[in-house]
Every structure is written in structure tokens, then in C-alpha cells.
Short mmCIF file of C-alpha atoms in Angstrom, two decimals:
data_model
loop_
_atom_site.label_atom_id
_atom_site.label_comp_id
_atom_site.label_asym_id
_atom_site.label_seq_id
_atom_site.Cartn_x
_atom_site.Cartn_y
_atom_site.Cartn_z
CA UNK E 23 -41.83 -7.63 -6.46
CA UNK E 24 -38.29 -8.52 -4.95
CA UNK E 25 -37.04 -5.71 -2.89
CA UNK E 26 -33.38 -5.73 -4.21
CA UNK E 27 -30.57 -3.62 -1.84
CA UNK E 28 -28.57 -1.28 -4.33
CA UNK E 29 -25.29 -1.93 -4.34
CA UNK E 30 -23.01 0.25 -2.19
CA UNK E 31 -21.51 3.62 -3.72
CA UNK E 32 -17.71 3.10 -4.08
CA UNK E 33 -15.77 5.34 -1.72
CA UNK E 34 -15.20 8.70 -3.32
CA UNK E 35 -11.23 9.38 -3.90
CA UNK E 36 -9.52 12.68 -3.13
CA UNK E 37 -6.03 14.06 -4.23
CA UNK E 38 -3.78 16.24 -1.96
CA UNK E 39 -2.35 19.60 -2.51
CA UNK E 40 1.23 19.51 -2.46
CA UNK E 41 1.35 20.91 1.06
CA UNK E 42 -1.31 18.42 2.56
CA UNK E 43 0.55 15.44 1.44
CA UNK E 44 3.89 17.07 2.68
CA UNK E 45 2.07 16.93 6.02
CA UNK E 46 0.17 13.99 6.15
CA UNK E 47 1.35 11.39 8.55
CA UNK E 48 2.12 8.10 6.94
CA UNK E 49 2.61 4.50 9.16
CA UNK E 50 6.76 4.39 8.57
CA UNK E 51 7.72 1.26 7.51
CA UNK E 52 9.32 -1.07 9.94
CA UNK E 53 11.84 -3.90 9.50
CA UNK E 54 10.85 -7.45 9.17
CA UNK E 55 14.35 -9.37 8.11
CA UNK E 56 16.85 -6.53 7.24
CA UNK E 57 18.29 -5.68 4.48
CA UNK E 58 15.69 -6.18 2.16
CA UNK E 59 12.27 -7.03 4.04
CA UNK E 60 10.29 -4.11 5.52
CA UNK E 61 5.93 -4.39 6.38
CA UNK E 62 4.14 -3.41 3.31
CA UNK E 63 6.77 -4.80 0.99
CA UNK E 64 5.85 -7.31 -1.88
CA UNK E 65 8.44 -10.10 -2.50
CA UNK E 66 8.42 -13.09 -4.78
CA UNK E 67 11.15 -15.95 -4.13
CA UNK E 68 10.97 -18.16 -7.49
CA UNK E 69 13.11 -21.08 -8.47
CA UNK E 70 12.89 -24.49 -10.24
CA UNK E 71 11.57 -27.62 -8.47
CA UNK E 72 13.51 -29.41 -5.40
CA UNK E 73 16.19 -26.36 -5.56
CA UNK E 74 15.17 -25.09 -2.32
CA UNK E 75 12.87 -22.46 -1.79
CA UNK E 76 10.43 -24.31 0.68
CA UNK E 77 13.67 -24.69 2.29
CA UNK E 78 14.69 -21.67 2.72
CA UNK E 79 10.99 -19.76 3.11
CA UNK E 80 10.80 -21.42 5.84
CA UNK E 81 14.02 -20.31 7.57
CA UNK E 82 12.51 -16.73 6.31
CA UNK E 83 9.68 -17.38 8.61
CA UNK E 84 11.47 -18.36 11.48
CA UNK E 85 13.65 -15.68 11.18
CA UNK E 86 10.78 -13.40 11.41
CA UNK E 87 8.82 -15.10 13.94
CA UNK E 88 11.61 -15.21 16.37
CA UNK E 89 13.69 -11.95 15.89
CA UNK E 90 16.47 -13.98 14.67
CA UNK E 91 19.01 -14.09 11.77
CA UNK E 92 19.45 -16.04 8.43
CA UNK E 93 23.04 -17.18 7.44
CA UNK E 94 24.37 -14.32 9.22
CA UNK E 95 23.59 -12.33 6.92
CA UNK E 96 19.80 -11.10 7.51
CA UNK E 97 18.87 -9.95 10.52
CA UNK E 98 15.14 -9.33 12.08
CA UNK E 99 15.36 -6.63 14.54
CA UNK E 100 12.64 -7.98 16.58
CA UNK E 101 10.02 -11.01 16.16
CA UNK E 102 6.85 -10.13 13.98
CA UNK E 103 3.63 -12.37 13.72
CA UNK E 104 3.61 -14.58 10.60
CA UNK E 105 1.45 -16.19 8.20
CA UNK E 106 2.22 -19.37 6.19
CA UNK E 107 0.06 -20.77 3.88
CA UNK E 108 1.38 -24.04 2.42
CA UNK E 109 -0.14 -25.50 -0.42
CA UNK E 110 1.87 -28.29 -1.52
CA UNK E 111 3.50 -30.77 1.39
CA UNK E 112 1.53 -33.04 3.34
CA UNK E 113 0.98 -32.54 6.77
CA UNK E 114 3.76 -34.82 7.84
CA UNK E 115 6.44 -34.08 5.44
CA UNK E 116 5.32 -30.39 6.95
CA UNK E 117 6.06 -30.93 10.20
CA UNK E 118 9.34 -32.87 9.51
CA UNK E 119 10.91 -30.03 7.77
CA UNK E 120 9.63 -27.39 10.50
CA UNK E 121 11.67 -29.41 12.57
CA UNK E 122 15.04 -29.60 10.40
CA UNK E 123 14.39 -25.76 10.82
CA UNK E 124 13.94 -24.87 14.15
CA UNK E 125 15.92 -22.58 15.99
CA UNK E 126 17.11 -22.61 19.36
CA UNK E 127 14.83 -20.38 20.07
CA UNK E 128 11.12 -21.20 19.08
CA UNK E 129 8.78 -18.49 18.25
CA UNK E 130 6.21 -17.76 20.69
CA UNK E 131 2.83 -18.63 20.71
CA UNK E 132 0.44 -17.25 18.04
CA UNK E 133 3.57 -15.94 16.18
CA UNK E 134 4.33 -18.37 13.21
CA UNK E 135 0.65 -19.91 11.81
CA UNK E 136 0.29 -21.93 9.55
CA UNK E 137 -2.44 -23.42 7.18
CA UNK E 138 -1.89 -26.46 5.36
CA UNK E 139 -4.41 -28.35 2.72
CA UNK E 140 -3.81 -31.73 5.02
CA UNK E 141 -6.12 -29.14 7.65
CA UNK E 142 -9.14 -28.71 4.97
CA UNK E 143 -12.25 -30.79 6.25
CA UNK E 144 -13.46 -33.63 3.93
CA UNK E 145 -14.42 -32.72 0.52
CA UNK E 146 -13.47 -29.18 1.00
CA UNK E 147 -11.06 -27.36 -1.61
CA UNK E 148 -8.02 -25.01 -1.16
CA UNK E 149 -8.90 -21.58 -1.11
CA UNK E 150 -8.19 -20.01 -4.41
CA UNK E 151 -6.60 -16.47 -3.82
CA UNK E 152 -7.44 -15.57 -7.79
CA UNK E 153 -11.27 -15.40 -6.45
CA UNK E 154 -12.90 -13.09 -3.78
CA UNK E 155 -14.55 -16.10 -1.89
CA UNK E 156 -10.57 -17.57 -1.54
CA UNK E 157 -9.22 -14.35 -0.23
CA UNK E 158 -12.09 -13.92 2.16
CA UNK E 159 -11.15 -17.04 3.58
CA UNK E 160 -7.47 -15.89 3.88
CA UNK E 161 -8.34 -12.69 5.20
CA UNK E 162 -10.52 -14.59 8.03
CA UNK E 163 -6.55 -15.98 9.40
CA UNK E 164 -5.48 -12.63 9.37
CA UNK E 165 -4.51 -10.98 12.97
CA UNK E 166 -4.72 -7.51 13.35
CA UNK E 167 -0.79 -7.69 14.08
CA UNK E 168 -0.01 -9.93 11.54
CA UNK E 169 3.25 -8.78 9.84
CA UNK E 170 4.09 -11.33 7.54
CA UNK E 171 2.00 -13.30 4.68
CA UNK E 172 4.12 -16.15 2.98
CA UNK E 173 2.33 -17.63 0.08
CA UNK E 174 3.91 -21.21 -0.83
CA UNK E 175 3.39 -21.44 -3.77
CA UNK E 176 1.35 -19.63 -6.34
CA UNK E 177 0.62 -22.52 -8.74
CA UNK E 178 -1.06 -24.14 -5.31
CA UNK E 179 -2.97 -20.77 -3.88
CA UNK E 180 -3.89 -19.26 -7.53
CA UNK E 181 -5.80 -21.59 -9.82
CA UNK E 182 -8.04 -19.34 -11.91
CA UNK E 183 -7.70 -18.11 -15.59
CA UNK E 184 -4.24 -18.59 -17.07
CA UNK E 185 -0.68 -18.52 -15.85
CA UNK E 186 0.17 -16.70 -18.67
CA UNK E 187 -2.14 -13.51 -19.32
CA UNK E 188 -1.49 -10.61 -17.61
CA UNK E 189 -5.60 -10.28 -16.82
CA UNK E 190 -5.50 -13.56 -14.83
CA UNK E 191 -2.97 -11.52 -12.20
CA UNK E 192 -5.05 -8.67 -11.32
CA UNK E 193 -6.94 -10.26 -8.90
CA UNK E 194 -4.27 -11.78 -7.15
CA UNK E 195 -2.52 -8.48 -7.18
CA UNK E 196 -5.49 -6.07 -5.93
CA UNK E 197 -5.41 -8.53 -2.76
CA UNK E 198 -1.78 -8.30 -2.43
CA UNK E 199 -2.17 -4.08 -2.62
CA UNK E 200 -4.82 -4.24 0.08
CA UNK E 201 -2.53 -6.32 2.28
CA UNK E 202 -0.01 -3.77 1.55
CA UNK E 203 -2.75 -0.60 2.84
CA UNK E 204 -2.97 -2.72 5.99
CA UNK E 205 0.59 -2.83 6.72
CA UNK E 206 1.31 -6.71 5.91
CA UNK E 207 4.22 -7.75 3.46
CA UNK E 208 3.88 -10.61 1.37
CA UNK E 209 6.38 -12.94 0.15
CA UNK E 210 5.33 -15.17 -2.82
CA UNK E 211 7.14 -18.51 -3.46
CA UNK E 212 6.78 -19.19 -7.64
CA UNK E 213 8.12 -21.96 -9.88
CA UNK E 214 11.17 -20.89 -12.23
CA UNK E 215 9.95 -21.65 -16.42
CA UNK E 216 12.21 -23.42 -18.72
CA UNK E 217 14.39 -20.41 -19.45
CA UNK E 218 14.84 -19.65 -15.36
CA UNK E 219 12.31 -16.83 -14.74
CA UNK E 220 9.44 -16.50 -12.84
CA UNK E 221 7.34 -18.62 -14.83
CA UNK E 222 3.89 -17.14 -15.84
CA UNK E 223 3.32 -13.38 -16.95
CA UNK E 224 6.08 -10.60 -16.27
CA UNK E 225 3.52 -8.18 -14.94
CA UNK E 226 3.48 -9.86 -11.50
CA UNK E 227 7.18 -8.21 -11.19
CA UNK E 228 5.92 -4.94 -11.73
CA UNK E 229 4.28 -4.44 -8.53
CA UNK E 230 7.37 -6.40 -6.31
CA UNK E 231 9.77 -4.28 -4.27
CA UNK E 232 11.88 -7.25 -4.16
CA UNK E 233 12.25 -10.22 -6.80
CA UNK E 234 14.67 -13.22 -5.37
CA UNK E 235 15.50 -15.96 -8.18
CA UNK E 236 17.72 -19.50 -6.59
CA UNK E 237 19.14 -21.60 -9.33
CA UNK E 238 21.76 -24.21 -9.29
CA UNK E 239 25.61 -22.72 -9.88
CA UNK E 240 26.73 -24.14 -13.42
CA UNK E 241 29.31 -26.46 -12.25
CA UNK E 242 26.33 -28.32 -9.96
CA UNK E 243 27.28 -32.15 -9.22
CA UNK E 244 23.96 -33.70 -7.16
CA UNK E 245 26.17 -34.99 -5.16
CA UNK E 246 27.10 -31.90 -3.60
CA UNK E 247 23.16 -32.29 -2.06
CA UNK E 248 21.11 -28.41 -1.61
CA UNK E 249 23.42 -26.14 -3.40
CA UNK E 250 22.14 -22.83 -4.83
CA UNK E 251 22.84 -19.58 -5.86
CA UNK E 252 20.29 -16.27 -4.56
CA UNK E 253 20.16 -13.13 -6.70
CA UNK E 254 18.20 -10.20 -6.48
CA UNK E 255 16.95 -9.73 -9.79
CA UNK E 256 14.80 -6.62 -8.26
CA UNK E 257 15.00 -4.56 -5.44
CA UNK E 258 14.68 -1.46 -4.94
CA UNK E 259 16.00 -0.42 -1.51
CA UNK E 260 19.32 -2.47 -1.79
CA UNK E 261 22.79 -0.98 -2.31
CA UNK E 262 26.27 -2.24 -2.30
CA UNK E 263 26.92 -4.93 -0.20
CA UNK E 264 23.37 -5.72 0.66
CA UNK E 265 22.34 -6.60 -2.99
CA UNK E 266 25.29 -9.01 -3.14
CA UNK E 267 24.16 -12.56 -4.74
CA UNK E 268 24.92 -15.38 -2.44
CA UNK E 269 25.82 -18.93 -2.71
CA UNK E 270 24.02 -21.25 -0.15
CA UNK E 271 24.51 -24.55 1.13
CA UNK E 272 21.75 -26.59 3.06
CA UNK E 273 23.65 -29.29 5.17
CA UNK E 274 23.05 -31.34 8.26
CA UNK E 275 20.87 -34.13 7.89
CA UNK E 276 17.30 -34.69 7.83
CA UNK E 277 16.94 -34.12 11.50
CA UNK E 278 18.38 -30.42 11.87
CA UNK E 279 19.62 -28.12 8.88
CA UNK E 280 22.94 -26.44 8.90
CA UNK E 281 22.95 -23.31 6.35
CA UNK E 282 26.32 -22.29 5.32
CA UNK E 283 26.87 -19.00 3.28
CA UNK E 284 29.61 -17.28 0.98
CA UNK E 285 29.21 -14.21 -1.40
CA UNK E 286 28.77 -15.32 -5.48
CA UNK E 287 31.94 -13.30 -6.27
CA UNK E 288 33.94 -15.01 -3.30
CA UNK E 289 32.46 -18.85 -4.25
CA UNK E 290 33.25 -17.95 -7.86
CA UNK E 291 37.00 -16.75 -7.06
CA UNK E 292 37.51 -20.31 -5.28
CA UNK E 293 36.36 -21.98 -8.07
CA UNK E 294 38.85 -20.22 -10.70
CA UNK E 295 41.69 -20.46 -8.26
#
């Protein structure tokens, strides 16, 4: 006979009266990059190829790393440990661009990680966060401090089932929760489809606090170089001001990026004028 171990009992769930949960002392929710980014929030940045959004995760990242600022606009009240798991660039084109980025003032040590597929030993594979085996691996980087988990991109990090079926997310989306239990936000980086959305299934949205789409403006001339326009298509703690789409530029040269920044409505205005 094979002495087989039963499998363990799933932890038993209890609701609270009114009155307990009144009570009961929730971990607040701090700032990561204010307005919009706070620990425990889900975000997904999505936009078509070569817009940007590498780009412009990455100046997210700093940001958060250092307790700095992003196009004067979004703020990080004070640095937070990040995560970023690149699945796309080589190692070198990697570096080059964390360069292009970099602030005047670095993050410090053990603050901004990141995990690239140039790192994998020979004839290894990138973890696949649609499996359990792939988000143990991911879970192995994780700090106990870390603040910040920036997936680039989902295509790269979630290769099982189909893009398309709703099913295919809900593994990728019970890892994301349990992140969320443990404090960590999550921003997702996601191709655009052919009609501009989030490409794949619409349920992914329905867990997000905050959905950011970048798409060219519609009088785009390539040789204006990295010009796009950010809208909130979801969030759910933004008013007024805050929630205001943006037009960026990405200038400089390939040595140091220079962000410049106007509101949609005032970039719009110019235009008609």
C-alpha cells in the first residue's frame, strides 16, 4: 500500500456582525505615486506597440523607488520597494533605457529589482504567472516590504489558455487578489487590440481600481517622435482635476529622457487656436 497524505482542509471562512466589522482594524492604505496609486491597488497600463508604455512604467518605478515625482504631476510621498518583472527587452536594450530614465537621485539599494528573461539559466523558461508553479517562482522575489509589483507585459508573463476567455484570467487574477491581502499593488502593462482596448477579455477590468489606456492624439505626425495621450478609462478614487487625461511628450535623446506634460483639454485648445 502507498501511504497517501490527505490533502489539507481549506481554511474555514467566517462573516462579521455588523458591529465586529465596524471595529475590526484594517492595514489603511498608504500612498505609492499620488493621485491614483495606493498599496493594495490593481492597475493595468495598456496601449498599442512602440507608443510608450515600457517608457513610461518605468518612470512609474522610479518614481516609486525613489520618493520622487512624474511630470510634475504625480507625486510619491516617500520611496517604496519595487518589483519589475520584464518580459520582453533584452538585457542590454534593458539597461540602456534604465539609464535614459534615471533620476538624479537613484533609488537605494534593494529598492527597484528587477527580473529579466536575459537572467533565466540555459534552457530554462519564463515563469508563467497563469500556472501555480510560475507564481511560486514570483512569489520566491517577493520581500516582505515589497510595495510595488510591475508586470511588463501580460502577453510575456501569462501564456496559458486563451487571451480571450474569461476562464483563462482567473488564475492570473486569484494571484493578483492574494498580492492585494498582502498589501502589494500591482500594475499590469497590456497590449491595446485593433479597436484600442485592452486587448483580451473585459473581465480583467473588473477587478482594477485603476485602468490607464496611451494612444497616439489623432493629428500624430512620427515625426513629432514619443507623443501620446493618457486617460483614465477607470478609476475609482479620482476626482476633478486628478482624473484629468494628459498629453505626454518623451524627449531628450537616447542618453537621458526629458518628459514634458500638458492637460488633453489645454493641448487640444492649442491645437484649435
Amino acid at each position: 500500500q502507498i501511504d497517501r497524505e490527505a490533502p489539507p482542509e481549506p481554511p474555514r471562512l467566517r462573516a462579521l456582525d455588523l458591529s465586529e466589522l465596524a471595529r475590526y482594524e484594517f492595514k489603511e492604505r498608504a500612498p505609492l505615486l499620488m493621485p491614483w496609486l495606493h498599496s493594495q491597488d490593481l492597475a493595468m497600463l495598456f496601449a498599442g506597440r512602440g507608443i510608450g508604455k515600457t517608457h513610461l512604467a518605468l518612470t512609474i518605478a522610479y518614481a516609486v523607488a525613489t520618493g520622487g515625482q512624474c511630470f510634475g504631476r504625480w507625486t510619491a510621498p516617500q520611496p517604496s520597494k519595487v518589483l519589475y518583472l520584464d518580459g520582453e527587452l533584452p538585457g542590454c536594450v534593458l539597461q540602456r533605457r534604465l539609464l535614459m530614465h534615471l533620476p538624479q537621485e537613484e533609488p537605494a539599494d534593494g529598492y527597484l529589482r528587477f527580473f529579466t528573461p536575459d537572467l533565466l539559466p540555459d534552457n530554462a523558461t519564463l515563469p508563467d504567472l497563469s500556472t501555480r508553479d510560475g507564481q511560486r517562482t514570483i512569489d520566491e522575489m517577493l520581500e516582505p516590504d515589497t510595495a510595488l509589483v510591475i508586470v511588463d507585459n501580460l502577453s510575456s508573463w501569462c501564456r496559458s489558455g486563451r487571451e480571450n476567455e474569461a476562464e483563462s484570467w482567473l488564475p492570473v487574477a486569484d494571484w493578483i487578489l492574494g498580492l492585494r491581502r498582502r498589501g502589494i499593488a500591482v500594475l499590469m502593462v497590456h497590449h491595446a487590440g485593433k479597436g484600442g482596448q485592452q486587448r483580451g477579455t473585459s473581465k480583467r477590468e473588473d477587478l482594477l481600481d485603476v485602468v490607464i489606456g496611451l494612444n497616439r492624439p489623432t493629428d500624430y505626425d512620427p515625426k513629432q517622435g514619443a507623443v501620446f495621450n493618457l486617460e483614465f478609462s477607470k478609476a475609482r478614487h479620482l476626482t476633478g482635476n486628478d482624473a484629468d487625461s494628459l498629453e505626454l511628450t518623451l524627449g531628450g535623446t537616447e542618453e537621458v529622457a526629458v518628459w514634458s506634460c500638458r492637460t488633453l483639454a489645454l493641448g487640444n485648445f492649442e491645437r484649435i487656436v
